[in-house]
Amino acid sequence: MQRGDFTKIVLEHQGRIRMFIRMLGAAPDAVDDLAQDVFVIAYERLEMLEDIDQAGPWLRAIARNLVRNEARKSTRRRRVVNTSLTDVMLGLADEPDSDAWTEEWFAALKVCLEKLPQHGRALVDGRYQQGQNASQLADQTDMTPAAVRQALSRFRGLLRQCVETRFQQAGG
């Protein structure tokens, strides 16, 4: 692998790596820093990548390790939003044959998000795209913070079930 190939790798994978990091539970304002760290580490270890076609899984492994380390340090710095979600997502990402991080998975998640009721989409968006906490979301709705957390838990379960069902139906 030549250093000149690195630009191609960055251009091809930077968006997906950012999305992957965010999906693992990183705080929205930490995603760019963590993605940059992924590519710095990748550049330093570029000789370890034997096949450029394997850059995606290799970069995701680096990102997974960085987010895992951030989750361990999260009591000192808040770069991970939801450590329980991060633990679940890291567990999924560790499955060797997991299709969880393929483009098809993201497409299925998008379809499943559209199937949620409007208030569910608003809560999920507020929490995971905008990085708002349960108290902030409760202030915007007629819910208590505890009710927001319970609703988010229910919607995460619905999303997971929907994505899994779509994969089973597609044979993936």
CSV table of N, CA and C in Angstrom, one decimal:
chain,number,residue,atom,x,y,z
A,1,MET,N,0.9,-1.2,0.0
A,1,MET,CA,0.0,0.0,0.0
A,1,MET,C,0.9,1.2,0.0
A,2,GLN,N,0.6,2.1,-0.9
A,2,GLN,CA,1.4,3.4,-1.0
A,2,GLN,C,0.7,4.5,-0.4
A,3,ARG,N,1.5,5.5,0.1
A,3,ARG,CA,0.9,6.6,0.8
A,3,ARG,C,0.0,7.4,-0.1
A,4,GLY,N,0.3,7.4,-1.4
A,4,GLY,CA,-0.6,8.1,-2.4
A,4,GLY,C,-2.0,7.6,-2.4
A,5,ASP,N,-2.2,6.3,-2.1
A,5,ASP,CA,-3.5,5.7,-2.0
A,5,ASP,C,-4.3,6.2,-0.8
A,6,PHE,N,-3.6,6.8,0.1
A,6,PHE,CA,-4.3,7.2,1.3
A,6,PHE,C,-5.4,8.3,1.1
A,7,THR,N,-5.1,9.2,0.2
A,7,THR,CA,-6.1,10.3,-0.2
A,7,THR,C,-7.3,9.6,-0.7
A,8,LYS,N,-7.2,8.6,-1.6
A,8,LYS,CA,-8.4,7.9,-2.1
A,8,LYS,C,-9.2,7.3,-1.0
A,9,ILE,N,-8.5,6.6,0.0
A,9,ILE,CA,-9.1,6.0,1.1
A,9,ILE,C,-9.9,7.0,1.9
A,10,VAL,N,-9.3,8.2,2.2
A,10,VAL,CA,-10.0,9.2,3.0
A,10,VAL,C,-11.2,9.7,2.3
A,11,LEU,N,-11.1,10.0,1.0
A,11,LEU,CA,-12.2,10.6,0.3
A,11,LEU,C,-13.3,9.6,0.2
A,12,GLU,N,-13.0,8.3,0.0
A,12,GLU,CA,-14.0,7.3,-0.1
A,12,GLU,C,-14.7,6.9,1.2
A,13,HIS,N,-14.0,7.0,2.3
A,13,HIS,CA,-14.6,6.5,3.6
A,13,HIS,C,-14.9,7.5,4.6
A,14,GLN,N,-14.5,8.8,4.5
A,14,GLN,CA,-14.7,9.7,5.6
A,14,GLN,C,-16.1,9.9,6.0
A,15,GLY,N,-17.1,9.9,5.1
A,15,GLY,CA,-18.5,10.1,5.5
A,15,GLY,C,-19.0,8.9,6.3
A,16,ARG,N,-18.7,7.7,5.8
A,16,ARG,CA,-19.2,6.5,6.5
A,16,ARG,C,-18.5,6.3,7.8
A,17,ILE,N,-17.2,6.7,7.9
A,17,ILE,CA,-16.6,6.6,9.2
A,17,ILE,C,-17.2,7.6,10.2
A,18,ARG,N,-17.5,8.8,9.8
A,18,ARG,CA,-18.2,9.7,10.7
A,18,ARG,C,-19.5,9.2,11.1
A,19,MET,N,-20.3,8.6,10.2
A,19,MET,CA,-21.6,8.1,10.5
A,19,MET,C,-21.5,6.9,11.5
A,20,PHE,N,-20.5,6.1,11.2
A,20,PHE,CA,-20.2,4.9,12.1
A,20,PHE,C,-19.9,5.4,13.5
A,21,ILE,N,-19.0,6.3,13.6
A,21,ILE,CA,-18.6,6.9,14.9
A,21,ILE,C,-19.8,7.4,15.7
A,22,ARG,N,-20.7,8.2,15.0
A,22,ARG,CA,-21.9,8.7,15.6
A,22,ARG,C,-22.8,7.6,16.0
A,23,MET,N,-22.9,6.6,15.2
A,23,MET,CA,-23.8,5.5,15.5
A,23,MET,C,-23.4,4.8,16.7
A,24,LEU,N,-22.1,4.7,17.0
A,24,LEU,CA,-21.6,4.1,18.1
A,24,LEU,C,-21.8,4.8,19.4
A,25,GLY,N,-22.3,6.1,19.3
A,25,GLY,CA,-22.7,6.8,20.5
A,25,GLY,C,-21.8,8.0,20.8
A,26,ALA,N,-20.9,8.4,19.9
A,26,ALA,CA,-20.1,9.5,20.1
A,26,ALA,C,-20.9,10.8,20.1
A,27,ALA,N,-20.5,11.8,20.9
A,27,ALA,CA,-21.2,13.1,21.0
A,27,ALA,C,-21.1,13.7,19.6
A,28,PRO,N,-22.1,14.5,19.1
A,28,PRO,CA,-22.0,15.1,17.8
A,28,PRO,C,-20.8,16.0,17.7
A,29,ASP,N,-20.4,16.7,18.7
A,29,ASP,CA,-19.3,17.6,18.6
A,29,ASP,C,-17.9,16.9,18.7
A,30,ALA,N,-17.9,15.6,18.9
A,30,ALA,CA,-16.7,14.9,19.0
A,30,ALA,C,-16.4,14.0,17.8
A,31,VAL,N,-17.4,13.9,16.9
A,31,VAL,CA,-17.3,13.0,15.7
A,31,VAL,C,-16.2,13.4,14.8
A,32,ASP,N,-16.0,14.7,14.5
A,32,ASP,CA,-15.0,15.1,13.6
A,32,ASP,C,-13.6,14.8,14.2
A,33,ASP,N,-13.4,15.1,15.5
A,33,ASP,CA,-12.1,14.8,16.1
A,33,ASP,C,-11.8,13.3,16.1
A,34,LEU,N,-12.8,12.5,16.4
A,34,LEU,CA,-12.6,11.1,16.4
A,34,LEU,C,-12.3,10.6,15.0
A,35,ALA,N,-13.0,11.1,14.0
A,35,ALA,CA,-12.8,10.7,12.6
A,35,ALA,C,-11.4,11.0,12.2
A,36,GLN,N,-11.0,12.2,12.6
A,36,GLN,CA,-9.6,12.7,12.3
A,36,GLN,C,-8.6,11.7,13.0
A,37,ASP,N,-8.8,11.4,14.2
A,37,ASP,CA,-7.9,10.4,14.9
A,37,ASP,C,-7.9,9.1,14.2
A,38,VAL,N,-9.0,8.6,13.7
A,38,VAL,CA,-9.0,7.4,12.9
A,38,VAL,C,-8.1,7.5,11.7
A,39,PHE,N,-8.2,8.6,11.0
A,39,PHE,CA,-7.4,8.7,9.8
A,39,PHE,C,-5.9,8.9,10.1
A,40,VAL,N,-5.6,9.6,11.2
A,40,VAL,CA,-4.2,9.8,11.6
A,40,VAL,C,-3.6,8.4,11.9
A,41,ILE,N,-4.3,7.6,12.7
A,41,ILE,CA,-3.8,6.3,13.1
A,41,ILE,C,-3.7,5.4,11.8
A,42,ALA,N,-4.7,5.5,10.9
A,42,ALA,CA,-4.6,4.7,9.7
A,42,ALA,C,-3.4,5.1,8.9
A,43,TYR,N,-3.1,6.4,8.8
A,43,TYR,CA,-1.9,6.9,8.0
A,43,TYR,C,-0.6,6.3,8.6
A,44,GLU,N,-0.6,6.4,10.0
A,44,GLU,CA,0.6,5.9,10.6
A,44,GLU,C,0.8,4.4,10.5
A,45,ARG,N,-0.3,3.7,10.3
A,45,ARG,CA,-0.2,2.2,10.2
A,45,ARG,C,-0.6,1.7,8.8
A,46,LEU,N,-0.4,2.5,7.8
A,46,LEU,CA,-0.9,2.2,6.4
A,46,LEU,C,-0.2,0.9,5.9
A,47,GLU,N,1.0,0.7,6.3
A,47,GLU,CA,1.7,-0.5,5.8
A,47,GLU,C,1.0,-1.8,6.3
A,48,MET,N,0.1,-1.7,7.3
A,48,MET,CA,-0.6,-2.9,7.8
A,48,MET,C,-1.8,-3.3,6.9
A,49,LEU,N,-2.2,-2.3,6.1
A,49,LEU,CA,-3.4,-2.6,5.1
A,49,LEU,C,-2.8,-3.2,3.9
A,50,GLU,N,-3.1,-4.4,3.7
A,50,GLU,CA,-2.6,-5.1,2.5
A,50,GLU,C,-3.4,-4.9,1.3
A,51,ASP,N,-4.7,-4.8,1.4
A,51,ASP,CA,-5.6,-4.7,0.3
A,51,ASP,C,-6.5,-3.5,0.5
A,52,ILE,N,-6.4,-2.5,-0.5
A,52,ILE,CA,-7.2,-1.3,-0.4
A,52,ILE,C,-8.7,-1.6,-0.3
A,53,ASP,N,-9.1,-2.7,-0.9
A,53,ASP,CA,-10.6,-3.1,-0.8
A,53,ASP,C,-11.0,-3.4,0.6
A,54,GLN,N,-10.1,-3.6,1.5
A,54,GLN,CA,-10.4,-3.9,2.9
A,54,GLN,C,-10.3,-2.7,3.8
A,55,ALA,N,-10.2,-1.5,3.2
A,55,ALA,CA,-10.0,-0.3,4.0
A,55,ALA,C,-11.2,0.0,4.9
A,56,GLY,N,-12.4,-0.2,4.4
A,56,GLY,CA,-13.6,0.1,5.2
A,56,GLY,C,-13.6,-0.7,6.5
A,57,PRO,N,-13.5,-2.0,6.5
A,57,PRO,CA,-13.5,-2.8,7.7
A,57,PRO,C,-12.3,-2.4,8.6
A,58,TRP,N,-11.2,-2.1,8.0
A,58,TRP,CA,-10.0,-1.8,8.8
A,58,TRP,C,-10.2,-0.4,9.5
A,59,LEU,N,-10.7,0.6,8.8
A,59,LEU,CA,-11.0,1.9,9.4
A,59,LEU,C,-12.1,1.8,10.5
A,60,ARG,N,-13.1,0.9,10.2
A,60,ARG,CA,-14.2,0.8,11.3
A,60,ARG,C,-13.6,0.1,12.5
A,61,ALA,N,-12.6,-0.8,12.4
A,61,ALA,CA,-12.0,-1.4,13.5
A,61,ALA,C,-11.2,-0.4,14.3
A,62,ILE,N,-10.5,0.5,13.6
A,62,ILE,CA,-9.8,1.6,14.3
A,62,ILE,C,-10.8,2.5,15.0
A,63,ALA,N,-11.9,2.8,14.4
A,63,ALA,CA,-12.9,3.7,15.0
A,63,ALA,C,-13.5,3.0,16.2
A,64,ARG,N,-13.9,1.8,16.0
A,64,ARG,CA,-14.5,1.0,17.1
A,64,ARG,C,-13.6,1.1,18.4
A,65,ASN,N,-12.3,0.9,18.2
A,65,ASN,CA,-11.3,0.9,19.3
A,65,ASN,C,-11.2,2.3,19.9
A,66,LEU,N,-11.2,3.3,19.1
A,66,LEU,CA,-11.2,4.7,19.6
A,66,LEU,C,-12.4,5.0,20.4
A,67,VAL,N,-13.6,4.6,19.9
A,67,VAL,CA,-14.9,4.9,20.6
A,67,VAL,C,-14.9,4.1,21.9
A,68,ARG,N,-14.4,2.8,21.9
A,68,ARG,CA,-14.4,2.0,23.1
A,68,ARG,C,-13.5,2.7,24.1
A,69,ASN,N,-12.3,3.2,23.7
A,69,ASN,CA,-11.5,3.9,24.6
A,69,ASN,C,-12.1,5.1,25.2
A,70,GLU,N,-12.8,5.9,24.3
A,70,GLU,CA,-13.6,7.1,24.8
A,70,GLU,C,-14.6,6.7,25.8
A,71,ALA,N,-15.3,5.6,25.6
A,71,ALA,CA,-16.4,5.2,26.5
A,71,ALA,C,-15.7,4.9,27.9
A,72,ARG,N,-14.6,4.3,27.9
A,72,ARG,CA,-13.9,4.0,29.2
A,72,ARG,C,-13.5,5.3,29.9
A,73,LYS,N,-13.2,6.3,29.1
A,73,LYS,CA,-12.7,7.6,29.7
A,73,LYS,C,-13.9,8.6,29.9
A,74,SER,N,-15.1,8.2,29.6
A,74,SER,CA,-16.2,9.1,29.5
A,74,SER,C,-16.6,9.8,30.8
A,75,THR,N,-16.1,9.3,31.9
A,75,THR,CA,-16.4,10.0,33.1
A,75,THR,C,-15.6,11.3,33.2
A,76,ARG,N,-14.5,11.4,32.5
A,76,ARG,CA,-13.6,12.6,32.5
A,76,ARG,C,-14.0,13.6,31.4
A,77,ARG,N,-14.3,13.0,30.3
A,77,ARG,CA,-14.7,13.9,29.1
A,77,ARG,C,-15.9,13.3,28.5
A,78,ARG,N,-16.8,14.2,28.0
A,78,ARG,CA,-18.1,13.7,27.5
A,78,ARG,C,-18.0,13.7,25.9
A,79,ARG,N,-17.2,12.7,25.4
A,79,ARG,CA,-17.2,12.6,23.9
A,79,ARG,C,-18.1,11.4,23.5
A,80,VAL,N,-18.6,10.7,24.5
A,80,VAL,CA,-19.5,9.6,24.2
A,80,VAL,C,-20.8,10.0,24.9
A,81,VAL,N,-21.9,10.1,24.1
A,81,VAL,CA,-23.2,10.6,24.6
A,81,VAL,C,-23.9,9.6,25.5
A,82,ASN,N,-24.0,8.4,25.1
A,82,ASN,CA,-24.8,7.4,25.7
A,82,ASN,C,-24.0,6.1,25.9
A,83,THR,N,-23.4,5.9,27.0
A,83,THR,CA,-22.5,4.7,27.1
A,83,THR,C,-23.2,3.4,27.0
A,84,SER,N,-24.5,3.4,27.5
A,84,SER,CA,-25.2,2.1,27.3
A,84,SER,C,-25.5,1.8,25.9
A,85,LEU,N,-25.8,2.8,25.1
A,85,LEU,CA,-26.0,2.6,23.6
A,85,LEU,C,-24.7,2.2,23.0
A,86,THR,N,-23.6,2.9,23.4
A,86,THR,CA,-22.3,2.6,22.8
A,86,THR,C,-22.0,1.1,23.1
A,87,ASP,N,-22.2,0.6,24.3
A,87,ASP,CA,-21.9,-0.8,24.7
A,87,ASP,C,-22.7,-1.7,23.7
A,88,VAL,N,-23.9,-1.4,23.5
A,88,VAL,CA,-24.8,-2.3,22.6
A,88,VAL,C,-24.2,-2.3,21.2
A,89,MET,N,-24.0,-1.1,20.7
A,89,MET,CA,-23.5,-0.9,19.3
A,89,MET,C,-22.1,-1.5,19.1
A,90,LEU,N,-21.2,-1.3,20.1
A,90,LEU,CA,-19.9,-2.0,20.0
A,90,LEU,C,-20.1,-3.5,20.0
A,91,GLY,N,-21.0,-4.0,20.8
A,91,GLY,CA,-21.2,-5.4,20.8
A,91,GLY,C,-21.7,-5.9,19.5
A,92,LEU,N,-22.6,-5.2,18.8
A,92,LEU,CA,-23.0,-5.6,17.5
A,92,LEU,C,-21.8,-5.5,16.5
A,93,ALA,N,-21.0,-4.5,16.6
A,93,ALA,CA,-19.9,-4.3,15.7
A,93,ALA,C,-18.8,-5.3,15.9
A,94,ASP,N,-18.8,-6.0,17.0
A,94,ASP,CA,-17.8,-7.0,17.3
A,94,ASP,C,-18.1,-8.3,16.7
A,95,GLU,N,-19.4,-8.5,16.3
A,95,GLU,CA,-19.8,-9.8,15.7
A,95,GLU,C,-19.1,-9.9,14.4
A,96,PRO,N,-18.4,-11.1,14.2
A,96,PRO,CA,-17.6,-11.2,13.0
A,96,PRO,C,-18.3,-11.2,11.7
A,97,ASP,N,-19.5,-11.8,11.6
A,97,ASP,CA,-20.3,-11.8,10.4
A,97,ASP,C,-21.4,-10.8,10.4
A,98,SER,N,-21.3,-9.8,11.2
A,98,SER,CA,-22.3,-8.8,11.3
A,98,SER,C,-22.4,-7.9,10.1
A,99,ASP,N,-23.6,-7.8,9.6
A,99,ASP,CA,-23.9,-6.8,8.5
A,99,ASP,C,-24.3,-5.5,9.0
A,100,ALA,N,-24.1,-5.3,10.3
A,100,ALA,CA,-24.6,-4.1,10.9
A,100,ALA,C,-24.0,-2.8,10.4
A,101,TRP,N,-22.8,-2.8,9.8
A,101,TRP,CA,-22.2,-1.6,9.4
A,101,TRP,C,-22.1,-1.4,7.8
A,102,THR,N,-22.9,-2.2,7.1
A,102,THR,CA,-22.9,-2.1,5.7
A,102,THR,C,-23.8,-1.0,5.2
A,103,GLU,N,-23.6,-0.6,4.0
A,103,GLU,CA,-24.5,0.5,3.5
A,103,GLU,C,-26.0,0.0,3.5
A,104,GLU,N,-26.2,-1.3,3.3
A,104,GLU,CA,-27.5,-1.8,3.4
A,104,GLU,C,-28.2,-1.6,4.7
A,105,TRP,N,-27.3,-1.8,5.8
A,105,TRP,CA,-27.8,-1.6,7.1
A,105,TRP,C,-28.3,-0.1,7.3
A,106,PHE,N,-27.4,0.8,6.8
A,106,PHE,CA,-27.8,2.2,7.0
A,106,PHE,C,-29.1,2.5,6.2
A,107,ALA,N,-29.2,1.9,5.0
A,107,ALA,CA,-30.4,2.1,4.2
A,107,ALA,C,-31.6,1.6,4.9
A,108,ALA,N,-31.5,0.4,5.5
A,108,ALA,CA,-32.6,-0.2,6.3
A,108,ALA,C,-33.0,0.7,7.5
A,109,LEU,N,-32.0,1.2,8.1
A,109,LEU,CA,-32.2,2.1,9.3
A,109,LEU,C,-33.0,3.3,8.9
A,110,LYS,N,-32.6,3.9,7.7
A,110,LYS,CA,-33.3,5.1,7.2
A,110,LYS,C,-34.8,4.7,6.9
A,111,VAL,N,-35.1,3.6,6.3
A,111,VAL,CA,-36.4,3.2,6.0
A,111,VAL,C,-37.2,3.0,7.3
A,112,CYS,N,-36.6,2.4,8.3
A,112,CYS,CA,-37.2,2.1,9.6
A,112,CYS,C,-37.5,3.4,10.3
A,113,LEU,N,-36.6,4.4,10.3
A,113,LEU,CA,-36.8,5.7,10.9
A,113,LEU,C,-38.0,6.3,10.3
A,114,GLU,N,-38.2,6.2,9.0
A,114,GLU,CA,-39.4,6.8,8.4
A,114,GLU,C,-40.7,6.2,8.8
A,115,LYS,N,-40.6,4.9,9.3
A,115,LYS,CA,-41.8,4.2,9.7
A,115,LYS,C,-42.2,4.6,11.2
A,116,LEU,N,-41.3,5.3,11.9
A,116,LEU,CA,-41.6,5.7,13.3
A,116,LEU,C,-42.7,6.8,13.2
A,117,PRO,N,-43.5,6.9,14.2
A,117,PRO,CA,-44.4,8.1,14.3
A,117,PRO,C,-43.6,9.4,14.4
A,118,GLN,N,-44.2,10.5,14.0
A,118,GLN,CA,-43.5,11.7,13.9
A,118,GLN,C,-42.8,12.1,15.3
A,119,HIS,N,-43.6,11.9,16.4
A,119,HIS,CA,-42.9,12.2,17.7
A,119,HIS,C,-41.8,11.3,18.0
A,120,GLY,N,-41.8,10.1,17.5
A,120,GLY,CA,-40.7,9.2,17.7
A,120,GLY,C,-39.5,9.6,16.9
A,121,ARG,N,-39.7,10.0,15.6
A,121,ARG,CA,-38.6,10.5,14.8
A,121,ARG,C,-38.0,11.7,15.4
A,122,ALA,N,-38.9,12.6,15.9
A,122,ALA,CA,-38.4,13.9,16.6
A,122,ALA,C,-37.5,13.6,17.8
A,123,LEU,N,-37.9,12.6,18.6
A,123,LEU,CA,-37.1,12.3,19.8
A,123,LEU,C,-35.8,11.6,19.4
A,124,VAL,N,-35.8,10.7,18.4
A,124,VAL,CA,-34.6,10.0,18.0
A,124,VAL,C,-33.7,11.0,17.4
A,125,ASP,N,-34.2,11.9,16.5
A,125,ASP,CA,-33.4,12.9,15.9
A,125,ASP,C,-32.8,13.9,16.9
A,126,GLY,N,-33.6,14.3,17.9
A,126,GLY,CA,-33.1,15.2,18.9
A,126,GLY,C,-32.0,14.6,19.7
A,127,ARG,N,-32.2,13.3,20.1
A,127,ARG,CA,-31.2,12.7,20.9
A,127,ARG,C,-29.9,12.3,20.2
A,128,TYR,N,-30.1,11.7,19.0
A,128,TYR,CA,-28.9,11.1,18.3
A,128,TYR,C,-28.3,11.9,17.2
A,129,GLN,N,-29.1,12.8,16.7
A,129,GLN,CA,-28.5,13.7,15.6
A,129,GLN,C,-28.1,15.1,16.2
A,130,GLN,N,-28.9,15.6,17.2
A,130,GLN,CA,-28.6,16.9,17.7
A,130,GLN,C,-27.9,16.8,19.1
A,131,GLY,N,-27.9,15.6,19.7
A,131,GLY,CA,-27.1,15.4,20.9
A,131,GLY,C,-27.8,16.0,22.1
A,132,GLN,N,-29.1,16.1,22.1
A,132,GLN,CA,-29.9,16.7,23.2
A,132,GLN,C,-30.1,15.6,24.3
A,133,ASN,N,-30.1,16.0,25.5
A,133,ASN,CA,-30.3,15.0,26.6
A,133,ASN,C,-31.8,14.9,26.9
A,134,ALA,N,-32.2,14.0,27.8
A,134,ALA,CA,-33.6,13.7,28.1
A,134,ALA,C,-34.3,15.0,28.6
A,135,SER,N,-33.6,15.7,29.5
A,135,SER,CA,-34.2,16.9,30.0
A,135,SER,C,-34.5,18.0,29.0
A,136,GLN,N,-33.6,18.1,28.0
A,136,GLN,CA,-33.8,19.1,27.0
A,136,GLN,C,-34.9,18.7,26.1
A,137,LEU,N,-35.0,17.4,25.8
A,137,LEU,CA,-36.1,16.9,25.0
A,137,LEU,C,-37.4,17.0,25.7
A,138,ALA,N,-37.4,16.8,27.0
A,138,ALA,CA,-38.6,16.9,27.9
A,138,ALA,C,-39.1,18.4,27.8
A,139,ASP,N,-38.2,19.3,27.9
A,139,ASP,CA,-38.6,20.7,27.8
A,139,ASP,C,-39.3,21.1,26.5
A,140,GLN,N,-39.0,20.3,25.4
A,140,GLN,CA,-39.6,20.6,24.1
A,140,GLN,C,-40.9,19.9,23.9
A,141,THR,N,-41.2,18.9,24.8
A,141,THR,CA,-42.4,18.1,24.6
A,141,THR,C,-43.2,18.2,25.9
A,142,ASP,N,-44.3,17.5,26.0
A,142,ASP,CA,-45.1,17.4,27.2
A,142,ASP,C,-44.8,16.1,27.9
A,143,MET,N,-43.5,15.9,28.1
A,143,MET,CA,-43.0,14.6,28.7
A,143,MET,C,-42.1,14.9,29.8
A,144,THR,N,-41.9,14.0,30.7
A,144,THR,CA,-40.9,14.1,31.8
A,144,THR,C,-39.6,13.5,31.2
A,145,PRO,N,-38.4,13.9,31.8
A,145,PRO,CA,-37.2,13.2,31.3
A,145,PRO,C,-37.3,11.7,31.4
A,146,ALA,N,-37.9,11.2,32.4
A,146,ALA,CA,-38.0,9.7,32.5
A,146,ALA,C,-38.8,9.1,31.4
A,147,ALA,N,-39.9,9.8,31.0
A,147,ALA,CA,-40.8,9.4,29.9
A,147,ALA,C,-40.0,9.5,28.6
A,148,VAL,N,-39.2,10.5,28.5
A,148,VAL,CA,-38.4,10.6,27.2
A,148,VAL,C,-37.4,9.4,27.1
A,149,ARG,N,-36.7,9.1,28.2
A,149,ARG,CA,-35.8,8.0,28.2
A,149,ARG,C,-36.5,6.7,27.9
A,150,GLN,N,-37.7,6.5,28.5
A,150,GLN,CA,-38.5,5.3,28.2
A,150,GLN,C,-38.9,5.2,26.8
A,151,ALA,N,-39.4,6.3,26.2
A,151,ALA,CA,-39.8,6.4,24.8
A,151,ALA,C,-38.6,6.1,23.9
A,152,LEU,N,-37.5,6.7,24.2
A,152,LEU,CA,-36.3,6.4,23.4
A,152,LEU,C,-35.9,5.0,23.4
A,153,SER,N,-36.0,4.4,24.6
A,153,SER,CA,-35.7,2.9,24.7
A,153,SER,C,-36.6,2.1,23.8
A,154,ARG,N,-37.9,2.5,23.9
A,154,ARG,CA,-38.9,1.7,23.1
A,154,ARG,C,-38.6,1.9,21.6
A,155,PHE,N,-38.3,3.2,21.2
A,155,PHE,CA,-38.1,3.4,19.8
A,155,PHE,C,-36.8,2.8,19.3
A,156,ARG,N,-35.7,2.7,20.1
A,156,ARG,CA,-34.5,2.0,19.8
A,156,ARG,C,-34.9,0.5,19.5
A,157,GLY,N,-35.7,-0.1,20.4
A,157,GLY,CA,-36.1,-1.5,20.2
A,157,GLY,C,-36.9,-1.7,18.9
A,158,LEU,N,-37.8,-0.8,18.6
A,158,LEU,CA,-38.5,-0.9,17.4
A,158,LEU,C,-37.6,-0.8,16.2
A,159,LEU,N,-36.6,0.2,16.2
A,159,LEU,CA,-35.7,0.3,15.1
A,159,LEU,C,-34.9,-0.9,14.9
A,160,ARG,N,-34.4,-1.5,16.0
A,160,ARG,CA,-33.6,-2.7,15.9
A,160,ARG,C,-34.4,-3.8,15.3
A,161,GLN,N,-35.6,-4.0,15.8
A,161,GLN,CA,-36.5,-5.1,15.3
A,161,GLN,C,-36.8,-4.9,13.9
A,162,CYS,N,-37.0,-3.7,13.5
A,162,CYS,CA,-37.4,-3.4,12.1
A,162,CYS,C,-36.2,-3.7,11.2
A,163,VAL,N,-35.0,-3.2,11.6
A,163,VAL,CA,-33.8,-3.5,10.8
A,163,VAL,C,-33.5,-5.0,10.7
A,164,GLU,N,-33.6,-5.7,11.8
A,164,GLU,CA,-33.4,-7.1,11.8
A,164,GLU,C,-34.4,-7.8,10.9
A,165,THR,N,-35.6,-7.4,10.9
A,165,THR,CA,-36.7,-8.0,10.1
A,165,THR,C,-36.4,-7.8,8.6
A,166,ARG,N,-36.0,-6.6,8.3
A,166,ARG,CA,-35.7,-6.2,6.9
A,166,ARG,C,-34.5,-7.1,6.4
A,167,PHE,N,-33.5,-7.3,7.2
A,167,PHE,CA,-32.4,-8.2,6.8
A,167,PHE,C,-32.8,-9.7,6.7
A,168,GLN,N,-33.7,-10.1,7.6
A,168,GLN,CA,-34.1,-11.5,7.5
A,168,GLN,C,-35.0,-11.7,6.2
A,169,GLN,N,-35.8,-10.7,5.9
A,169,GLN,CA,-36.6,-10.8,4.7
A,169,GLN,C,-35.8,-10.8,3.4
A,170,ALA,N,-34.7,-10.0,3.5
A,170,ALA,CA,-33.8,-9.9,2.3
A,170,ALA,C,-32.8,-11.0,2.2
A,171,GLY,N,-32.8,-11.8,3.3
A,171,GLY,CA,-31.8,-12.9,3.3
A,171,GLY,C,-30.4,-12.5,3.6
A,172,GLY,N,-30.3,-11.2,4.2
A,172,GLY,CA,-29.0,-10.7,4.6
A,172,GLY,C,-28.7,-10.9,6.0
